[in-house]
Short mmCIF file of C-alpha atoms in Angstrom, two decimals:
data_model
loop_
_atom_site.label_atom_id
_atom_site.label_comp_id
_atom_site.label_asym_id
_atom_site.label_seq_id
_atom_site.Cartn_x
_atom_site.Cartn_y
_atom_site.Cartn_z
CA UNK A 219 86.22 18.33 16.07
CA UNK A 220 86.99 14.71 17.45
CA UNK A 221 87.59 13.05 14.11
CA UNK A 222 85.22 15.11 11.86
CA UNK A 223 87.71 16.73 9.38
CA UNK A 224 89.63 13.65 9.30
CA UNK A 225 87.10 11.61 7.66
CA UNK A 226 86.45 14.52 5.33
CA UNK A 227 83.18 15.62 6.83
CA UNK A 228 81.66 18.88 6.58
CA UNK A 229 78.12 20.50 7.51
CA UNK A 230 76.41 19.58 4.12
CA UNK A 231 77.14 15.82 5.20
CA UNK A 232 74.51 16.13 7.56
CA UNK A 233 71.96 18.32 5.86
CA UNK A 234 69.30 17.12 3.16
CA UNK A 235 70.56 16.07 -0.09
CA UNK A 236 69.96 18.07 -2.78
CA UNK A 237 67.94 17.08 -6.24
CA UNK A 238 64.84 17.40 -7.60
CA UNK A 239 63.10 14.64 -5.43
CA UNK A 240 64.22 16.55 -2.49
CA UNK A 241 62.88 19.60 -4.04
CA UNK A 242 59.49 18.20 -4.20
CA UNK A 243 59.45 18.41 -0.50
CA UNK A 244 58.33 21.85 -0.37
CA UNK A 245 55.21 21.37 -2.16
CA UNK A 246 54.40 18.42 0.12
CA UNK A 247 50.48 18.73 1.67
CA UNK A 248 50.85 15.81 3.82
CA UNK A 249 53.43 16.30 6.36
CA UNK A 250 54.70 13.39 8.38
CA UNK A 251 55.23 12.95 12.15
CA UNK A 252 57.61 10.88 13.45
CA UNK A 253 55.91 7.68 15.40
CA UNK A 254 58.27 8.77 18.48
CA UNK A 255 56.38 12.14 18.68
CA UNK A 256 52.62 10.40 18.29
CA UNK A 257 50.88 8.99 21.31
CA UNK A 258 47.94 6.33 20.87
CA UNK A 259 44.83 6.34 23.33
CA UNK A 260 41.74 3.93 24.03
CA UNK A 261 39.56 6.99 23.57
CA UNK A 262 41.13 7.59 19.84
CA UNK A 263 40.78 3.80 19.34
CA UNK A 264 37.01 4.12 20.35
CA UNK A 265 36.32 7.39 18.37
CA UNK A 266 38.13 5.68 15.28
CA UNK A 267 35.72 2.73 15.56
CA UNK A 268 32.61 4.71 15.47
CA UNK A 269 33.79 6.62 12.66
CA UNK A 270 34.28 3.51 10.54
CA UNK A 271 31.00 2.18 11.63
CA UNK A 272 29.29 5.70 10.69
CA UNK A 273 31.15 5.78 7.43
CA UNK A 274 30.07 2.00 6.66
CA UNK A 275 26.30 2.89 7.45
CA UNK A 276 26.50 6.24 5.36
CA UNK A 277 28.24 4.23 2.26
CA UNK A 278 25.63 1.87 2.13
CA UNK A 279 22.96 3.86 2.28
CA UNK A 280 24.67 5.86 -0.65
CA UNK A 281 24.93 2.60 -2.73
CA UNK A 282 21.12 1.47 -1.81
CA UNK A 283 19.91 5.01 -3.15
CA UNK A 284 21.95 4.57 -6.32
CA UNK A 285 20.76 1.25 -6.78
CA UNK A 286 17.02 2.39 -6.48
CA UNK A 287 17.65 5.36 -9.09
CA UNK A 288 15.76 8.20 -9.58
CA UNK A 289 12.75 8.97 -11.26
CA UNK A 290 11.85 11.89 -13.72
CA UNK A 291 8.52 12.50 -15.54
CA UNK A 292 8.42 13.79 -19.03
CA UNK A 293 5.63 15.05 -20.95
CA UNK A 294 5.33 15.17 -24.40
CA UNK A 295 2.41 14.92 -27.19
CA UNK A 296 0.26 11.91 -27.43
CA UNK A 297 0.02 10.65 -31.14
CA UNK A 298 -2.67 8.19 -32.31
CA UNK A 299 -6.08 9.81 -30.57
CA UNK A 300 -7.91 8.31 -33.08
CA UNK A 301 -7.14 4.44 -32.21
CA UNK A 302 -8.56 1.95 -29.75
CA UNK A 303 -8.99 1.84 -26.15
CA UNK A 304 -9.39 -1.37 -24.22
CA UNK A 305 -12.12 -0.66 -20.99
CA UNK A 306 -11.84 -2.89 -18.32
CA UNK A 307 -14.93 -3.14 -15.58
CA UNK A 308 -15.62 -4.94 -12.58
CA UNK A 309 -18.71 -3.74 -10.87
CA UNK A 310 -21.59 -4.96 -8.61
CA UNK A 311 -25.26 -3.33 -8.77
CA UNK A 312 -27.72 -4.77 -6.44
CA UNK A 313 -30.03 -5.22 -9.06
CA UNK A 314 -31.21 -8.30 -11.02
CA UNK A 315 -28.53 -8.81 -14.27
CA UNK A 316 -31.35 -8.78 -16.67
CA UNK A 317 -32.96 -5.51 -15.40
CA UNK A 318 -29.36 -3.78 -16.30
CA UNK A 319 -28.51 -2.05 -19.59
CA UNK A 320 -25.48 -1.16 -20.30
CA UNK A 321 -24.32 0.92 -23.16
CA UNK A 322 -21.25 3.17 -24.32
CA UNK A 323 -20.77 6.06 -26.82
CA UNK A 324 -18.23 7.95 -27.62
CA UNK A 325 -17.68 11.44 -29.95
CA UNK A 326 -17.42 9.62 -32.97
CA UNK A 327 -21.02 8.80 -32.65
CA UNK A 328 -20.26 4.85 -32.08
CA UNK A 329 -22.53 3.17 -29.68
CA UNK A 330 -21.31 -0.28 -28.35
CA UNK A 331 -23.68 -2.82 -26.40
CA UNK A 332 -21.44 -3.31 -23.86
CA UNK A 333 -23.82 -5.51 -21.79
CA UNK A 334 -23.54 -7.88 -24.84
CA UNK A 335 -19.50 -8.16 -24.50
CA UNK A 336 -19.37 -7.90 -20.89
CA UNK A 337 -20.18 -11.01 -18.67
CA UNK A 338 -23.29 -10.90 -16.17
CA UNK A 339 -23.18 -13.28 -13.18
CA UNK A 340 -25.75 -13.26 -10.40
CA UNK A 341 -24.32 -12.85 -6.74
CA UNK A 342 -25.32 -11.18 -3.57
CA UNK A 343 -24.78 -7.77 -2.37
CA UNK A 344 -23.83 -8.75 1.31
CA UNK A 345 -20.89 -10.71 -0.22
CA UNK A 346 -18.95 -7.94 -1.66
CA UNK A 347 -20.09 -5.41 1.43
CA UNK A 348 -18.95 -7.33 4.32
CA UNK A 349 -15.34 -8.45 4.89
CA UNK A 350 -13.99 -6.58 1.72
CA UNK A 351 -11.77 -3.65 1.50
CA UNK A 352 -14.13 -1.36 0.18
CA UNK A 353 -14.00 2.27 0.79
CA UNK A 354 -15.99 5.58 -0.30
CA UNK A 355 -14.36 7.69 -2.90
CA UNK A 356 -13.55 10.64 -1.00
CA UNK A 357 -12.34 8.63 2.58
CA UNK A 358 -8.71 8.64 1.48
CA UNK A 359 -8.53 4.94 2.67
CA UNK A 360 -6.03 3.59 -0.19
CA UNK A 361 -4.14 6.84 -0.79
CA UNK A 362 -0.86 5.48 0.32
CA UNK A 363 -1.43 2.27 -1.89
CA UNK A 364 -2.17 4.26 -4.72
CA UNK A 365 0.72 6.22 -4.39
CA UNK A 366 3.19 3.31 -4.47
CA UNK A 367 1.79 2.51 -8.31
CA UNK A 368 3.07 5.70 -9.59
CA UNK A 369 6.46 4.73 -8.91
CA UNK A 370 8.58 2.80 -11.51
CA UNK A 371 9.72 -0.37 -9.37
CA UNK A 372 6.69 -1.27 -7.63
CA UNK A 373 4.45 -1.34 -10.91
CA UNK A 374 6.68 -3.63 -12.74
CA UNK A 375 6.87 -5.76 -9.76
CA UNK A 376 3.24 -5.92 -9.49
CA UNK A 377 2.76 -6.15 -13.15
CA UNK A 378 4.92 -9.34 -12.96
CA UNK A 379 3.23 -10.82 -9.65
CA UNK A 380 0.21 -12.02 -10.67
CA UNK A 381 -2.03 -13.44 -13.51
CA UNK A 382 -4.15 -10.72 -15.45
CA UNK A 383 -7.46 -12.48 -15.01
CA UNK A 384 -10.40 -11.20 -13.20
CA UNK A 385 -11.14 -12.86 -9.73
CA UNK A 386 -13.87 -15.61 -9.57
CA UNK A 387 -17.76 -14.49 -8.83
CA UNK A 388 -18.23 -16.15 -5.16
CA UNK A 389 -20.59 -18.77 -4.86
CA UNK A 390 -24.52 -18.12 -3.87
CA UNK A 391 -25.92 -19.92 -1.11
CA UNK A 392 -29.73 -20.76 -0.72
CA UNK A 393 -31.85 -17.54 -0.39
CA UNK A 394 -28.89 -15.50 -1.58
CA UNK A 395 -29.24 -13.29 -4.57
CA UNK A 396 -30.66 -10.35 -6.09
CA UNK A 397 -27.38 -8.41 -7.38
CA UNK A 398 -25.53 -8.55 -10.57
CA UNK A 399 -22.01 -8.62 -11.14
CA UNK A 400 -20.61 -7.19 -14.26
CA UNK A 401 -17.10 -7.49 -15.46
CA UNK A 402 -14.90 -8.03 -18.23
CA UNK A 403 -12.87 -5.78 -21.18
CA UNK A 404 -14.30 -4.05 -24.33
CA UNK A 405 -12.53 -2.21 -26.95
CA UNK A 406 -13.71 1.24 -27.87
CA UNK A 407 -12.69 4.14 -30.04
CA UNK A 408 -9.55 6.36 -28.17
CA UNK A 409 -11.86 9.49 -28.14
CA UNK A 410 -13.91 10.96 -25.44
CA UNK A 411 -16.75 8.93 -24.62
CA UNK A 412 -19.34 8.20 -21.82
CA UNK A 413 -20.12 4.53 -20.42
CA UNK A 414 -23.47 4.38 -18.34
CA UNK A 415 -25.68 1.49 -16.75
CA UNK A 416 -29.32 2.46 -16.72
CA UNK A 417 -32.37 0.14 -15.95
CA UNK A 418 -34.12 -2.02 -18.69
CA UNK A 419 -36.37 0.24 -20.66
CA UNK A 420 -34.90 3.72 -19.74
CA UNK A 421 -32.33 5.43 -21.13
CA UNK A 422 -32.87 4.31 -25.09
CA UNK A 423 -35.66 3.62 -27.16
CA UNK A 424 -36.17 -0.03 -27.15
CA UNK A 425 -38.80 -2.68 -27.52
CA UNK A 426 -39.80 -4.59 -24.15
CA UNK A 427 -41.21 -3.34 -21.05
CA UNK A 428 -40.25 -0.95 -18.80
CA UNK A 429 -38.75 -1.78 -15.40
CA UNK A 430 -40.77 -1.47 -12.22
CA UNK A 431 -39.56 2.15 -10.74
CA UNK A 432 -39.54 0.55 -6.94
CA UNK A 433 -37.01 -2.24 -8.73
CA UNK A 434 -34.52 0.58 -9.27
CA UNK A 435 -31.24 0.81 -6.80
CA UNK A 436 -28.17 1.58 -8.51
CA UNK A 437 -25.87 1.59 -5.58
CA UNK A 438 -22.67 0.32 -6.55
CA UNK A 439 -19.35 -1.36 -5.75
CA UNK A 440 -16.62 -0.71 -8.35
CA UNK A 441 -14.10 -3.35 -8.21
CA UNK A 442 -12.15 -2.38 -11.23
CA UNK A 443 -12.29 0.62 -13.43
CA UNK A 444 -9.25 1.22 -15.86
CA UNK A 445 -8.35 1.69 -19.17
CA UNK A 446 -5.63 -0.26 -21.27
CA UNK A 447 -4.15 -3.03 -21.07
CA UNK A 448 -5.64 -4.93 -17.67
CA UNK A 449 -3.51 -5.24 -14.59
CA UNK A 450 -5.37 -6.16 -11.63
CA UNK A 451 -2.56 -5.44 -9.27
CA UNK A 452 -2.60 -1.62 -10.02
CA UNK A 453 -5.28 0.46 -7.82
CA UNK A 454 -6.90 3.29 -9.69
CA UNK A 455 -8.88 5.81 -8.13
CA UNK A 456 -12.18 4.26 -8.41
CA UNK A 457 -11.07 0.45 -7.27
CA UNK A 458 -12.58 -0.86 -4.26
CA UNK A 459 -15.16 1.88 -3.80
CA UNK A 460 -18.68 1.94 -2.52
CA UNK A 461 -21.67 4.15 -3.01
CA UNK A 462 -24.81 3.29 -1.56
CA UNK A 463 -28.41 5.32 -1.74
CA UNK A 464 -31.74 4.47 -0.36
CA UNK A 465 -33.62 6.50 -3.24
CA UNK A 466 -34.99 4.85 -6.48
CA UNK A 467 -34.30 7.79 -8.58
CA UNK A 468 -30.73 8.63 -7.84
CA UNK A 469 -28.05 9.49 -10.50
CA UNK A 470 -24.14 8.87 -10.15
CA UNK A 471 -21.67 10.59 -12.49
CA UNK A 472 -18.12 10.19 -12.87
CA UNK A 473 -15.92 12.60 -14.81
CA UNK A 474 -12.67 10.92 -16.05
CA UNK A 475 -9.49 12.31 -17.54
CA UNK A 476 -7.36 9.84 -18.71
CA UNK A 477 -3.55 10.39 -19.45
CA UNK A 478 -1.46 7.67 -21.22
CA UNK A 479 1.52 6.94 -19.07
CA UNK A 480 4.55 4.42 -19.77
CA UNK A 481 6.85 3.55 -17.06
CA UNK A 482 10.42 2.69 -17.98
CA UNK A 483 13.70 1.76 -16.59
CA UNK A 484 15.20 2.71 -19.54
CA UNK A 485 15.49 6.65 -19.70
CA UNK A 486 15.41 6.67 -23.50
CA UNK A 487 12.64 4.18 -24.15
CA UNK A 488 10.52 4.68 -27.07
CA UNK A 489 6.51 4.45 -26.26
CA UNK A 490 4.78 1.72 -27.80
CA UNK A 491 2.46 1.93 -30.55
CA UNK A 492 -0.81 3.41 -29.19
CA UNK A 493 -3.19 1.16 -31.74
CA UNK A 494 -3.88 -1.60 -28.96
CA UNK A 495 -3.81 -4.29 -31.61
CA UNK A 496 -0.33 -3.48 -32.03
CA UNK A 497 0.77 -3.33 -28.30
CA UNK A 498 2.16 -6.56 -26.66
CA UNK A 499 0.05 -8.94 -24.65
CA UNK A 500 2.45 -9.01 -21.96
CA UNK A 501 4.76 -6.30 -20.70
CA UNK A 502 8.38 -6.20 -21.15
CA UNK A 503 10.58 -6.76 -18.54
CA UNK A 504 11.44 -2.88 -18.08
CA UNK A 505 8.52 -1.29 -19.84
CA UNK A 506 4.96 -1.04 -18.75
CA UNK A 507 1.94 1.01 -20.76
CA UNK A 508 -1.09 1.88 -19.34
CA UNK A 509 -3.57 4.70 -18.56
CA UNK A 510 -3.67 6.84 -15.44
CA UNK A 511 -6.74 8.90 -14.60
CA UNK A 512 -8.38 11.57 -12.37
CA UNK A 513 -11.84 11.58 -11.01
CA UNK A 514 -14.41 14.07 -9.85
CA UNK A 515 -17.63 12.58 -8.93
CA UNK A 516 -21.42 14.47 -8.96
CA UNK A 517 -24.22 12.50 -7.49
CA UNK A 518 -27.74 13.63 -7.01
CA UNK A 519 -31.58 13.07 -7.12
CA UNK A 520 -33.39 13.11 -10.09
CA UNK A 521 -37.20 13.26 -10.95
CA UNK A 522 -39.05 10.68 -12.39
CA UNK A 523 -38.96 12.26 -15.85
CA UNK A 524 -35.36 11.70 -15.77
CA UNK A 525 -32.80 9.04 -16.08
CA UNK A 526 -31.29 7.30 -12.99
CA UNK A 527 -28.22 5.41 -13.30
CA UNK A 528 -24.75 5.12 -13.11
CA UNK A 529 -22.44 7.14 -15.89
CA UNK A 530 -18.93 7.60 -16.45
CA UNK A 531 -17.72 10.19 -18.81
CA UNK A 532 -14.01 10.10 -19.89
CA UNK A 533 -11.82 12.44 -21.76
CA UNK A 534 -8.25 11.18 -22.92
CA UNK A 535 -5.89 13.96 -22.52
CA UNK A 536 -3.49 14.36 -25.82
CA UNK A 537 -0.10 14.23 -23.67
CA UNK A 538 2.05 11.07 -22.85
CA UNK A 539 3.75 10.77 -19.15
CA UNK A 540 6.55 8.96 -19.27
CA UNK A 541 7.96 8.08 -15.94
CA UNK A 542 11.39 6.87 -16.44
CA UNK A 543 14.01 5.30 -13.62
CA UNK A 544 17.44 6.36 -14.06
CA UNK A 545 20.59 5.42 -12.55
CA UNK A 546 23.74 7.33 -12.12
CA UNK A 547 27.31 6.10 -13.10
CA UNK A 548 29.53 3.79 -11.17
CA UNK A 549 31.90 7.10 -11.06
CA UNK A 550 29.46 9.63 -9.44
CA UNK A 551 29.00 6.51 -6.90
CA UNK A 552 32.44 6.66 -6.13
CA UNK A 553 32.70 10.48 -5.74
CA UNK A 554 29.72 10.70 -3.69
CA UNK A 555 31.04 7.42 -1.16
CA UNK A 556 34.58 9.67 -0.97
CA UNK A 557 33.05 12.92 0.17
CA UNK A 558 30.86 10.73 2.63
CA UNK A 559 33.81 8.85 4.48
CA UNK A 560 36.48 12.04 4.06
CA UNK A 561 33.71 13.93 5.59
CA UNK A 562 32.96 11.76 8.36
CA UNK A 563 36.63 11.18 9.29
CA UNK A 564 37.47 14.97 8.87
CA UNK A 565 34.54 16.23 10.79
CA UNK A 566 35.23 13.28 13.77
CA UNK A 567 38.72 14.41 13.76
CA UNK A 568 37.63 17.89 14.57
CA UNK A 569 35.34 16.90 17.18
CA UNK A 570 38.23 14.73 18.68
CA UNK A 571 40.50 17.59 18.94
CA UNK A 572 38.01 20.00 20.27
CA UNK A 573 37.15 17.42 22.94
CA UNK A 574 40.38 16.78 23.84
CA UNK A 575 41.12 20.73 24.04
CA UNK A 576 38.22 21.06 26.27
CA UNK A 577 39.58 18.56 28.70
CA UNK A 578 42.73 20.00 28.86
CA UNK A 579 41.61 23.58 29.42
CA UNK A 580 39.09 22.10 32.01
CA UNK A 581 41.83 19.98 33.82
CA UNK A 582 44.03 23.18 33.88
CA UNK A 583 41.66 25.41 35.57
CA UNK A 584 40.75 22.92 38.19
CA UNK A 585 44.65 22.44 38.71
CA UNK A 586 45.26 26.12 39.14
CA UNK A 587 43.01 26.19 41.87
CA UNK A 588 44.77 23.86 43.99
CA UNK A 589 48.57 23.90 45.73
CA UNK A 590 49.96 26.32 42.92
CA UNK A 591 48.23 29.24 44.47
CA UNK A 592 49.99 28.59 48.03
CA UNK A 593 53.22 29.39 46.69
CA UNK A 594 52.64 32.64 44.84
CA UNK A 595 50.65 33.76 47.95
CA UNK A 596 53.20 32.47 50.69
CA UNK A 597 50.29 30.01 51.80
CA UNK A 598 51.03 26.40 52.47
CA UNK A 599 49.05 24.65 49.36
CA UNK A 600 47.47 21.94 51.58
CA UNK A 601 46.03 23.67 54.22
CA UNK A 602 44.33 27.25 55.20
CA UNK A 603 46.46 27.55 58.35
CA UNK A 604 49.70 28.94 57.17
CA UNK A 605 50.71 32.59 58.32
CA UNK A 606 52.26 34.94 56.17
CA UNK A 607 55.85 36.13 56.95
CA UNK A 608 56.97 39.44 57.95
CA UNK A 609 59.59 41.22 56.50
#
C-alpha cells in the first residue's frame, strides 16, 4: 500500500533484526526508557545532590575506618621467665632521704639494694601536691587516658613523641625541704618479687641507729611505676597517684599482676627477645614491647612491733599479650564503598518514589472533593445554589 510493495518491503523490514546480539536483549536486566518519555524536575535534582552528599560522607567514613584499621588481641605463652626485668620508679615521700631504706627481693632469693642504684634528691612535698594532676588510686580520674594507652596507634605515637628521661626535680626555695624524691631504673630478675620502702633501721637487721618513730610518714606520691623499657608518656595504673595518712605506723601494700605486652602494626610480628640485654634501646617504627599491669591495694594501721612502709608485691604472668593493628585489603574497601553508594542511591530512589506517589494520591483526593462531584450529582460545581432537575 502506498508504494510499500513497490520498494520490496514487508513486515519484517520494520521489526527488530535477528541475530545473536539481538537475542541477548531477552536477558537485559537494565531496560532503557526513551528520553522523550522522561521528565526532569527541580525536586529530583535536589534529591540527587543530597544523595551524592550522603554517599560521599559515608564513603569517606569507610575510607577513614579502613585507614585506622582494627585491633586484634592474641594471647600466647610467654617464654623466658627467668630473664631480667627493668623496674622504673619515681616516688616522693615526705621523709628525709637518709631516713629511707629501699630494697628489692625476688622469689629466687636475690636481694638488691635499690637505694644504691636509684637517685635520691631532697624536695618539698608541697611542690608535688599543689598544682599537680595527682589523684587517688580509686578515683578513676585518668580512666580515659589509660584507655587510650591500650590502642596501638596511640601507643606508637606517644612513644615517639618525647625523650625517655625522668623529669628534673624542682628547685628548693629557702625554708623548704623535708621530703625525698626517689627515681630511676634498676634491673631485677623476671620472677615474682617484692619492692619495699621502709624507715632506716626497720625491716632488715643492719647497723646504725633506728629512726625515731615520730619521724615516720609514709604518705607518698607515685609519679611513675612501670616495668620494662621506660616510656614516660604511657600511663600506668599507679602513675600520678597520691596516698596520705596522719599515722606514723601505717602500711601500704600494692599487689601487681604484670602481663608482657607487644604493640604492633604488623599482624605477623614476632615478639622480641625477653632478655632485656637483647632488647633494642630504641623502639621500632611499628613495634613496641612493654609490660602492662593491674593493681589492687590494701593499706591499714599496724602496731609498733610491725614494720610500716610502702610495699609493692609483683607477679609475672606467664603469657604474652599481642595487640596488633590490622588493615583490610583494598578490594574489601572497594566492595564496602560500592555497597554504601548503591544502598544510598537505591534507598533514596525508593523514598523519592514513595513521596511522589503519596503526593499524587493526596492531590487526587483533594481534586475529587471539588467540581467533579457536582457533575455526578447534578449540582453546579462551583456553588451550592443549584437545584436538581425534575423528570
